[in-house]
Coordinates of C-alpha atoms and ligand atoms in Angstrom, one line a residue:
M1 CA 5.2 18.5 54.1
I2 CA 6.1 21.0 51.3
L3 CA 8.5 18.4 49.9
Q4 CA 5.7 15.7 49.8
L5 CA 3.4 18.2 48.1
L6 CA 6.0 19.1 45.6
L7 CA 6.6 15.4 44.8
L8 CA 2.9 14.8 44.4
V9 CA 2.7 17.7 41.9
V10 CA 5.7 16.4 40.0
F11 CA 4.1 13.0 40.0
F12 CA 0.8 14.2 38.6
V13 CA 2.5 16.4 35.9
C14 CA 4.6 13.4 34.9
A15 CA 1.6 11.2 34.8
W16 CA -0.4 13.7 32.7
L17 CA 2.5 14.2 30.4
Y18 CA 2.9 10.4 30.0
L19 CA -0.7 9.9 29.3
K20 CA -0.8 12.8 26.8
W21 CA 2.4 11.6 25.1
S22 CA 0.9 8.0 24.8
R23 CA -2.1 9.5 23.1
V24 CA 0.1 11.6 20.8
K25 CA 2.4 8.6 20.0
N26 CA -0.5 6.3 19.1
Y27 CA -2.5 8.9 17.2
W28 CA -1.5 7.6 13.7
L29 CA -1.1 3.9 14.9
K30 CA -4.7 3.9 16.0
R31 CA -5.8 5.1 12.7
G32 CA -3.7 2.6 10.8
V33 CA -1.7 5.4 9.1
P34 CA 2.0 4.6 8.4
H35 CA 4.6 6.9 10.0
Y36 CA 8.0 7.2 11.4
P37 CA 8.1 7.0 15.2
P38 CA 7.8 10.5 16.7
H39 CA 10.5 12.1 18.7
P40 CA 9.1 12.8 22.3
I41 CA 9.5 16.6 21.9
L42 CA 9.9 17.5 18.3
G43 CA 7.6 14.9 16.8
S44 CA 8.7 14.4 13.2
L45 CA 10.5 17.7 13.0
T46 CA 14.0 16.3 13.9
F47 CA 15.0 17.0 10.3
L48 CA 14.7 20.8 10.6
Q49 CA 17.9 22.6 10.0
R50 CA 19.6 19.3 9.4
E51 CA 17.9 18.3 6.1
N52 CA 15.9 20.2 3.6
P53 CA 12.2 19.5 4.0
S54 CA 11.9 18.4 0.4
V55 CA 14.7 15.9 0.8
W56 CA 12.9 14.6 3.9
M57 CA 9.6 14.4 2.0
R58 CA 11.3 12.3 -0.8
Q59 CA 12.7 9.9 1.8
L60 CA 9.4 9.4 3.5
Y61 CA 7.8 8.8 0.1
K62 CA 10.3 6.1 -0.7
D63 CA 10.2 4.5 2.7
F64 CA 6.4 4.1 3.0
N65 CA 5.1 3.8 -0.6
A66 CA 1.7 4.7 0.7
P67 CA -1.0 7.3 -0.4
Y68 CA -0.5 9.1 2.9
V69 CA 1.8 9.1 5.8
G70 CA 1.3 10.5 9.3
M71 CA 3.7 13.0 10.9
W72 CA 3.8 15.3 13.9
Q73 CA 4.7 19.0 14.2
F74 CA 5.9 18.6 17.8
W75 CA 2.9 17.0 19.3
R76 CA 0.4 18.1 16.7
P77 CA -0.6 15.4 14.1
A78 CA -0.3 16.4 10.4
L79 CA -0.8 14.3 7.2
V80 CA 1.6 14.0 4.1
V81 CA -0.4 13.3 1.0
N82 CA 1.5 11.2 -1.6
S83 CA -1.4 10.5 -4.0
P84 CA -2.4 12.6 -7.0
E85 CA -6.1 11.8 -6.6
I86 CA -6.1 12.9 -2.9
A87 CA -4.1 16.0 -3.9
R88 CA -6.7 16.9 -6.5
R89 CA -9.5 16.7 -3.9
V90 CA -7.6 18.7 -1.3
L91 CA -6.2 21.4 -3.6
V92 CA -9.0 21.7 -6.1
K93 CA -12.3 19.9 -5.7
D94 CA -12.6 20.6 -2.0
A95 CA -10.4 23.6 -1.9
D96 CA -13.1 25.5 0.0
F97 CA -12.2 23.4 3.0
F98 CA -8.5 23.9 2.5
R99 CA -8.2 27.7 1.8
N100 CA -5.7 28.4 4.5
R101 CA -2.1 27.5 4.9
F102 CA -0.8 26.3 8.2
L103 CA 2.4 28.5 8.0
S104 CA 1.9 31.9 9.6
S105 CA 4.2 34.8 10.2
G106 CA 2.6 35.9 13.5
K107 CA 1.4 39.3 14.5
S108 CA 4.6 41.0 15.5
D109 CA 5.6 41.4 11.8
P110 CA 2.8 43.3 9.9
I111 CA 4.4 43.0 6.5
G112 CA 5.0 39.4 7.0
A113 CA 1.5 38.8 8.1
L114 CA -0.4 40.9 5.5
N115 CA 1.1 39.4 2.3
I116 CA -1.0 37.0 0.2
F117 CA 1.3 34.0 0.7
T118 CA 1.0 34.0 4.5
A119 CA -2.5 35.6 4.8
N120 CA -5.5 33.4 5.6
D121 CA -9.2 34.0 5.1
P122 CA -11.0 36.4 5.1
L123 CA -8.0 38.6 4.1
W124 CA -6.6 36.1 1.6
S125 CA -9.8 35.8 -0.4
S126 CA -10.2 39.5 -0.8
L127 CA -6.4 39.9 -1.7
R128 CA -6.5 37.1 -4.2
R129 CA -9.5 38.6 -5.9
R130 CA -7.9 41.9 -6.3
L131 CA -4.4 40.7 -7.1
T132 CA -5.5 38.3 -9.8
A133 CA -6.1 41.5 -11.9
V134 CA -2.4 42.3 -11.5
F135 CA -1.2 39.3 -13.4
T136 CA -3.5 39.3 -16.5
A137 CA -1.9 38.6 -19.9
A138 CA -2.4 42.2 -20.9
K139 CA -0.6 43.5 -17.6
L140 CA 2.2 41.0 -18.2
R141 CA 2.6 42.2 -21.7
S142 CA 3.2 45.7 -20.3
L143 CA 6.3 44.1 -18.5
N144 CA 7.8 43.1 -21.8
G145 CA 10.0 46.2 -21.9
I146 CA 11.6 45.2 -18.5
T147 CA 12.2 41.5 -19.3
I148 CA 13.6 42.4 -22.7
S149 CA 16.1 45.0 -21.5
K150 CA 17.2 42.9 -18.5
S151 CA 17.7 39.9 -20.7
K152 CA 19.9 41.9 -22.9
A153 CA 21.9 43.1 -19.9
F154 CA 22.2 39.4 -18.8
V155 CA 23.8 38.4 -22.1
E156 CA 26.2 41.3 -21.9
R157 CA 27.2 40.6 -18.4
I158 CA 28.0 37.1 -19.3
A159 CA 30.3 38.3 -22.0
V160 CA 32.1 40.4 -19.5
D161 CA 32.3 37.9 -16.7
S162 CA 33.4 35.1 -19.1
K163 CA 36.7 36.9 -19.6
K164 CA 37.5 36.7 -15.9
D165 CA 39.5 33.8 -14.4
D166 CA 36.9 32.6 -11.9
P167 CA 34.0 30.6 -13.4
I168 CA 30.6 32.4 -13.3
D169 CA 28.5 31.5 -10.3
L170 CA 25.2 30.5 -12.1
R171 CA 22.9 31.0 -9.2
T172 CA 24.2 34.5 -8.5
I173 CA 24.0 35.7 -12.0
C174 CA 20.6 34.2 -12.6
T175 CA 19.2 35.7 -9.4
D176 CA 20.9 39.0 -10.4
Y177 CA 18.7 38.8 -13.6
T178 CA 15.5 37.9 -11.8
T179 CA 16.1 40.6 -9.1
D180 CA 16.5 43.2 -11.8
V181 CA 13.2 42.1 -13.5
I182 CA 11.0 41.5 -10.5
G183 CA 12.5 44.4 -8.4
E184 CA 11.9 46.9 -11.2
A185 CA 8.4 45.4 -12.0
A186 CA 7.2 45.3 -8.3
F187 CA 8.8 48.4 -6.9
G188 CA 9.2 50.6 -10.1
V189 CA 12.7 51.5 -9.2
S190 CA 15.4 50.8 -11.7
S191 CA 17.5 47.8 -10.7
N192 CA 20.7 47.5 -12.8
C193 CA 22.5 44.9 -10.8
L194 CA 23.5 43.0 -14.0
A195 CA 24.9 46.1 -15.7
E196 CA 26.4 47.8 -12.6
G197 CA 27.3 44.8 -10.4
D198 CA 25.0 45.8 -7.6
S199 CA 21.8 47.7 -6.9
I200 CA 19.6 48.5 -4.0
M201 CA 17.2 45.8 -4.9
R202 CA 20.0 43.3 -5.0
K203 CA 21.0 44.3 -1.5
V204 CA 17.6 43.3 -0.4
T205 CA 17.5 40.0 -2.2
R206 CA 21.0 39.1 -1.2
E207 CA 19.8 39.5 2.4
F208 CA 16.7 37.3 1.6
M209 CA 19.0 34.6 0.4
S210 CA 21.3 34.4 3.4
F211 CA 20.1 31.7 5.8
D212 CA 22.0 32.1 9.0
L213 CA 20.9 30.3 12.1
H214 CA 18.4 33.0 13.2
R215 CA 16.8 33.1 9.8
G216 CA 16.8 29.4 9.5
L217 CA 15.0 29.2 12.9
S218 CA 12.6 32.0 12.0
W219 CA 11.5 30.1 8.8
S220 CA 11.4 26.8 10.4
S221 CA 9.1 28.2 13.0
I222 CA 6.9 30.2 10.6
F223 CA 6.4 27.0 8.4
F224 CA 6.2 24.3 11.1
F225 CA 5.5 25.9 14.5
P226 CA 4.0 29.3 14.1
E227 CA 3.1 29.5 17.9
L228 CA 6.8 30.3 18.5
V229 CA 6.9 33.2 16.0
D230 CA 5.5 35.9 18.2
I231 CA 7.3 34.6 21.4
F232 CA 10.7 35.0 19.6
R233 CA 9.5 37.9 17.4
F234 CA 10.6 36.0 14.3
S235 CA 9.9 37.8 11.0
F236 CA 9.1 36.5 7.5
F237 CA 11.2 39.2 5.8
P238 CA 14.5 40.2 7.4
K239 CA 13.7 43.4 9.4
D240 CA 16.3 45.7 7.7
T241 CA 15.1 44.8 4.3
I242 CA 11.5 45.9 5.1
K243 CA 12.8 49.4 6.3
L244 CA 14.6 49.6 3.0
L245 CA 11.8 48.5 0.8
R246 CA 9.4 50.9 2.6
K247 CA 11.7 53.8 1.9
I248 CA 11.9 52.8 -1.8
F249 CA 8.2 52.3 -2.0
R250 CA 7.3 55.6 -0.5
T251 CA 9.8 57.4 -2.7
V252 CA 8.6 55.8 -6.0
I253 CA 5.0 56.5 -5.2
E254 CA 5.8 60.2 -4.5
Q255 CA 7.6 60.3 -7.8
R256 CA 4.5 59.0 -9.5
G257 CA 2.4 61.7 -8.0
G258 CA 1.1 60.0 -4.8
Y259 CA -1.7 57.7 -4.1
E260 CA -4.3 60.0 -5.5
K261 CA -2.9 60.4 -9.0
E262 CA -5.1 58.3 -11.1
V263 CA -3.4 55.3 -12.8
K264 CA -4.9 54.9 -16.2
D265 CA -2.7 52.2 -17.9
A266 CA -0.6 50.2 -15.4
R267 CA 2.9 50.1 -16.7
D268 CA 4.2 47.6 -14.0
L269 CA 3.1 45.6 -10.9
L270 CA 3.5 48.8 -8.7
D271 CA 0.9 50.7 -10.9
A272 CA -1.3 47.8 -10.7
L273 CA -1.1 47.8 -6.9
L274 CA -1.8 51.6 -6.8
K275 CA -4.8 51.1 -9.0
I276 CA -6.1 48.4 -6.5
K277 CA -6.0 51.1 -3.8
Q278 CA -7.7 53.7 -5.9
E279 CA -10.5 51.2 -6.9
A280 CA -10.9 50.3 -3.2
V281 CA -11.2 54.0 -2.2
R282 CA -14.1 54.3 -4.7
D283 CA -15.8 51.3 -3.0
N284 CA -15.3 53.0 0.4
E285 CA -12.8 50.4 1.4
D286 CA -9.4 51.2 2.9
I287 CA -6.2 49.6 1.7
S288 CA -3.3 50.6 3.8
E289 CA 0.3 51.3 2.6
D290 CA 1.4 48.2 4.6
L291 CA -1.0 46.0 2.7
L292 CA 0.4 47.2 -0.7
L293 CA 3.9 47.1 0.5
A294 CA 3.5 43.5 1.8
Q295 CA 2.3 42.4 -1.7
A296 CA 5.2 44.0 -3.6
A297 CA 7.6 42.6 -1.1
V298 CA 6.2 39.0 -1.5
F299 CA 6.3 39.2 -5.3
L300 CA 10.0 40.0 -4.9
L301 CA 10.7 37.3 -2.3
G302 CA 8.4 34.7 -3.9
G303 CA 9.7 35.3 -7.4
F304 CA 13.4 36.2 -7.6
D305 CA 15.0 33.0 -6.1
T306 CA 12.3 30.5 -7.3
S307 CA 12.8 31.8 -11.0
G308 CA 16.5 32.6 -10.7
T309 CA 17.4 29.2 -9.3
T310 CA 15.2 27.4 -12.0
L311 CA 17.1 29.3 -14.7
C312 CA 20.4 28.2 -13.0
W313 CA 19.3 24.6 -13.0
V314 CA 18.1 24.8 -16.7
V315 CA 21.4 26.1 -17.9
Y316 CA 23.3 23.5 -15.8
E317 CA 21.1 20.6 -17.1
L318 CA 21.4 21.8 -20.7
A319 CA 25.2 21.8 -20.4
W320 CA 25.1 18.2 -19.3
N321 CA 22.5 17.3 -22.0
P322 CA 23.9 18.7 -25.2
Q323 CA 21.3 17.0 -27.5
C324 CA 18.5 18.9 -25.7
Q325 CA 20.6 22.1 -25.8
E326 CA 21.1 21.8 -29.5
R327 CA 17.5 21.1 -30.2
L328 CA 16.4 24.2 -28.2
Y329 CA 19.0 26.3 -29.9
Q330 CA 17.8 25.3 -33.3
Q331 CA 14.2 26.1 -32.4
V332 CA 15.1 29.4 -31.0
L333 CA 17.4 30.3 -33.9
E334 CA 14.6 29.3 -36.4
L335 CA 12.2 31.6 -34.6
K336 CA 14.6 34.4 -34.5
R337 CA 15.2 34.1 -38.3
K338 CA 11.4 34.1 -38.7
I339 CA 10.8 37.3 -36.7
G340 CA 13.8 39.1 -38.1
D341 CA 14.4 42.5 -36.3
R342 CA 11.5 42.1 -34.0
G343 CA 13.1 40.9 -30.7
F344 CA 11.9 38.1 -28.6
D345 CA 9.0 39.0 -26.3
S346 CA 6.4 37.1 -24.3
T347 CA 4.0 36.7 -27.4
V348 CA 6.6 35.2 -29.8
L349 CA 8.3 33.1 -27.1
S350 CA 5.1 31.4 -26.1
D351 CA 5.3 29.6 -29.5
V352 CA 8.6 27.8 -28.8
G353 CA 7.1 24.7 -27.3
Y354 CA 10.4 23.0 -26.5
L355 CA 11.4 26.1 -24.4
D356 CA 8.6 25.3 -22.0
C357 CA 9.3 21.5 -22.1
V358 CA 12.8 22.3 -20.9
I359 CA 11.6 24.6 -18.1
K360 CA 8.9 22.1 -17.0
E361 CA 11.4 19.2 -16.9
T362 CA 13.7 21.3 -14.8
L363 CA 10.9 22.2 -12.4
R364 CA 9.9 18.5 -12.3
I365 CA 13.3 17.5 -10.9
Y366 CA 14.1 20.7 -8.9
P367 CA 10.7 22.3 -7.8
P368 CA 11.8 25.2 -5.6
M369 CA 8.6 24.8 -3.4
G370 CA 7.9 21.1 -3.7
W371 CA 5.4 20.6 -1.0
L372 CA 2.1 22.4 -0.7
D373 CA 0.7 23.3 2.7
R374 CA -3.0 23.5 3.6
I375 CA -5.0 23.2 6.8
A376 CA -8.4 21.5 7.0
S377 CA -11.1 23.8 8.1
K378 CA -13.5 21.0 9.1
D379 CA -13.3 17.2 9.7
Y380 CA -12.5 15.8 6.3
K381 CA -12.9 12.3 4.8
I382 CA -9.6 11.4 3.1
D383 CA -10.9 8.0 2.1
D384 CA -13.0 5.1 3.6
K385 CA -10.3 4.4 6.2
L386 CA -9.4 7.9 7.3
T387 CA -11.1 11.1 8.3
I388 CA -8.8 13.9 9.6
A389 CA -9.9 16.3 12.3
A390 CA -10.6 20.0 11.6
G391 CA -7.3 21.9 12.1
T392 CA -5.1 19.1 10.8
T393 CA -2.3 20.3 8.4
V394 CA -2.0 18.6 5.1
Y395 CA 1.3 18.6 3.2
V396 CA 0.9 17.6 -0.5
N397 CA 4.2 15.9 -1.4
G398 CA 4.5 17.1 -5.0
V399 CA 8.3 17.0 -4.9
S400 CA 8.1 13.3 -4.5
M401 CA 5.4 12.4 -7.0
Q402 CA 7.3 14.3 -9.6
M403 CA 10.2 11.7 -9.1
D404 CA 8.0 8.7 -9.0
P405 CA 8.7 6.2 -11.8
Q406 CA 5.1 5.3 -11.8
Y407 CA 4.2 8.8 -13.2
F408 CA 7.6 9.6 -14.8
P409 CA 9.6 6.7 -16.1
D410 CA 13.4 6.9 -15.4
P411 CA 12.7 9.9 -13.2
E412 CA 16.4 10.7 -12.7
V413 CA 16.8 11.3 -16.5
F414 CA 16.5 14.9 -17.7
N415 CA 14.0 14.3 -20.6
P416 CA 12.1 17.4 -21.7
D417 CA 10.2 15.3 -24.3
R418 CA 7.9 14.2 -21.5
F419 CA 6.3 17.5 -21.8
L420 CA 5.7 17.6 -25.6
P421 CA 2.0 18.0 -26.2
E422 CA 1.6 14.4 -27.5
N423 CA 3.3 13.1 -24.2
E424 CA 2.0 15.6 -21.8
R425 CA -1.5 14.6 -22.1
D426 CA -0.6 11.2 -20.7
I427 CA 0.9 12.6 -17.5
T428 CA -1.3 11.6 -14.6
P429 CA -3.2 14.7 -13.5
Y430 CA -1.8 16.2 -10.2
S431 CA 1.5 14.3 -10.3
F432 CA 3.2 17.5 -11.7
M433 CA 2.5 20.7 -9.7
P434 CA 5.6 22.9 -9.4
F435 CA 3.3 26.0 -9.2
G436 CA 0.8 24.3 -6.9
E437 CA -2.7 23.8 -7.9
G438 CA -6.2 25.2 -7.3
P439 CA -7.3 28.6 -6.0
R440 CA -4.1 29.0 -3.9
S441 CA -1.7 28.2 -6.7
C442 CA 1.2 30.4 -7.6
I443 CA -0.2 33.8 -8.7
G444 CA 3.1 34.7 -10.5
M445 CA 3.3 31.6 -12.7
R446 CA 2.8 33.3 -16.0
F447 CA 5.3 36.1 -15.0
A448 CA 7.7 33.4 -14.1
Y449 CA 7.4 31.7 -17.4
Q450 CA 7.8 35.0 -19.2
T451 CA 11.0 35.8 -17.3
L452 CA 12.4 32.4 -17.8
R453 CA 11.6 32.1 -21.5
Q454 CA 13.1 35.5 -22.3
G455 CA 16.3 35.0 -20.4
L456 CA 16.8 31.4 -21.6
A457 CA 16.1 32.3 -25.3
D458 CA 18.4 35.2 -25.3
L459 CA 21.2 33.2 -23.6
I460 CA 21.0 30.2 -25.8
L461 CA 21.0 32.2 -28.9
N462 CA 24.2 33.8 -27.9
Y463 CA 26.1 31.1 -25.9
E464 CA 26.7 27.4 -25.9
F465 CA 26.7 26.0 -22.4
K466 CA 29.5 23.6 -21.7
V467 CA 30.4 21.3 -18.8
I468 CA 33.5 22.5 -17.0
P469 CA 35.7 19.4 -16.5
D470 CA 35.5 17.9 -13.1
S471 CA 32.3 19.7 -12.1
P472 CA 29.7 17.6 -10.3
K473 CA 26.9 16.0 -12.1
P474 CA 23.5 17.7 -11.6
S475 CA 22.3 14.8 -9.4
D476 CA 25.4 15.2 -7.2
I477 CA 24.8 18.9 -6.3
G478 CA 23.8 19.2 -2.7
V479 CA 20.7 20.9 -1.4
E480 CA 20.5 23.8 1.2
K481 CA 19.7 22.3 4.6
K482 CA 18.7 25.4 6.5
G483 CA 16.2 26.9 4.0
M484 CA 12.7 25.7 3.4
F485 CA 13.0 25.5 -0.4
L486 CA 14.8 23.2 -2.7
M487 CA 18.0 25.3 -3.5
P488 CA 21.5 24.2 -4.3
D489 CA 24.0 24.6 -1.6
E490 CA 27.2 24.9 -3.8
K491 CA 28.5 26.9 -6.6
M492 CA 27.3 25.7 -10.0
S493 CA 29.2 26.9 -13.1
V494 CA 29.3 26.2 -16.8
Q495 CA 31.4 27.5 -19.5
F496 CA 29.7 30.0 -21.8
V497 CA 31.0 29.8 -25.4
K498 CA 30.0 32.5 -27.8
R499 CA 27.9 31.0 -30.7
D500 CA 28.4 31.8 -34.3
N501 CA 25.2 33.1 -35.9
E502 CA 24.1 36.4 -37.4
F503 CA 22.3 37.5 -34.2
V504 CA 25.2 37.3 -31.8
N505 CA 25.7 40.7 -30.1
K506 CA 22.6 41.9 -31.7
V507 CA 20.0 40.9 -29.0
Ligands
HEM601 C1 9.7 29.3 -11.2 C2 9.2 30.2 -10.4 C3 8.1 30.0 -9.4 C4 7.8 28.7 -8.8 C5 8.3 27.4 -9.0 C6 6.7 29.2 -7.8 C7 6.0 28.2 -7.0 C8 5.0 28.5 -6.1 C9 4.3 27.5 -5.4 C10 4.5 26.1 -5.4 C11 3.3 28.3 -4.6 C12 2.4 27.6 -3.7 C13 1.2 27.1 -4.4 C14 0.2 26.3 -3.7 O1 0.3 26.3 -2.4 O2 -0.7 25.6 -4.3 C15 3.5 29.6 -5.0 C16 2.7 30.6 -4.4 C17 2.9 32.0 -4.7 N1 3.8 32.5 -5.6 FE1 5.1 31.5 -6.8 N2 6.5 30.5 -7.9 C18 7.3 31.1 -8.8 C19 7.4 32.3 -9.2 C20 6.7 33.4 -8.6 C21 6.8 34.8 -9.0 C22 7.6 35.3 -10.2 C23 5.9 35.4 -8.2 C24 5.5 36.9 -8.2 C25 5.9 37.9 -9.1 C26 5.3 34.5 -7.3 C27 4.4 34.8 -6.3 C28 3.7 33.9 -5.5 C29 2.7 34.2 -4.6 C30 2.2 35.7 -4.2 C31 2.2 33.0 -4.0 C32 1.1 32.9 -3.0 C33 -0.3 32.7 -3.7 C34 -1.4 32.6 -2.7 O3 -1.2 32.1 -1.6 O4 -2.6 33.0 -3.1 N3 5.8 33.3 -7.6 N4 4.5 29.8 -5.9

């Protein structure tokens, strides 16, 4: 009798699973949306840990050539958007219905959950309103001192490392530079990794960069299946790094006179965060230490590798494209001659248009965060044929549109001229979005440009970048499979040859 009962239960469970699976499997078919057939358990997520999500998105874009494609996160349907026009509506025009990201870092990790990147409404709106004030042009100008001094150390470090037998590892040295800049700006603690070979901030960012199996699974889960995050106690930031960052944060705040000491002119991002807390107190609102620490930590995590790896790609591509390099060098040299003893800073560098063309072209081919994640808060009409249900995740497939010959002819060719003002105005709106778009776009974009322009201008004034014989072409460099962002998975090196001009050694 017990056996019969058991068999009956098994039968009903199997029948229920079968019916449910049939519904799941036919979800996009019924709606006429193209899709790869889903895996019975993982849905479309079979690529995780085996292929970078951006590479998967690019393949899907090529395979379907459709404005949108259906996918599944396990059994949950989601939509990949491949059309600039639909991207515009989701990210900008109807952004009020897409304020939240699907990714979530769960509740077991307070710093992971409280930062602006992972937070959703209502916390996100209030954070974004306050943090926008941290990145104004005036505040960024106050960071000039940091970018200028770190960029000088960058040039000097290359002079030292060029004498060694081993070729310089570009990604390491570029992320040393961005760690020093952002670490010092966000935590107010001096970070001299470039000059001294290591720093406490660099220990933290090195840990951020290491994607072992556990961290790979944590991030896969945070980005694609957040329900598992609390069950396995996955964390957005590696736990040890948060302990260390908390200690640094408290020490520096104490050194600055504590939370009560009034901040008049914010000299860095940390001061700007302290000011936010003081203004909140005046408005009878409480902002906890964890909330402030979470923002400083996400500036570091969100900024150092994205900017550092972009700079690494810029230098590598310029080595392979000597005409572009020469043109940039001549423009930077001309500017330097014009400004004389005044060093480069964010104000003068914003005038070298070609500098930005080179950075943008690099970000077009290698956008570190190439797909943008939003969740629909209500049923939403994508077009006359498709309405998605409230709660559906939408991934805007920027990484693929940026390589579509329809929008960027000969997309494989590194051609910064695409972004000259006379050409840029012809680029289809919303086909180029390396910093995202709309109210949830990258809050650190201007700071990233400032850091990149400064580092690149000083480097190119001092060195010519040359291809090392037998090194792989840029397009042959592999991509990290376990991480979520588009990052190289092998060492990239160029030869730095000292230039012959009156400014060498004087930056
Ligand atoms: C080349 C460098 C960088 C790239 C390519 C980049 C790209 C992005 C992208 C694509 C997003 C998502 C936008 C969206 O969903 O629409 C984002 C968000 C964000 N980025 Fe950046 N980023 C860079 C540098 C930085 C820097 C230097 C910082 C901080 C100092 C930063 C802080 C953030 C934060 C806090 C968010 C979340 C904004 C929000 O959700 O409101 N990023 N970034």
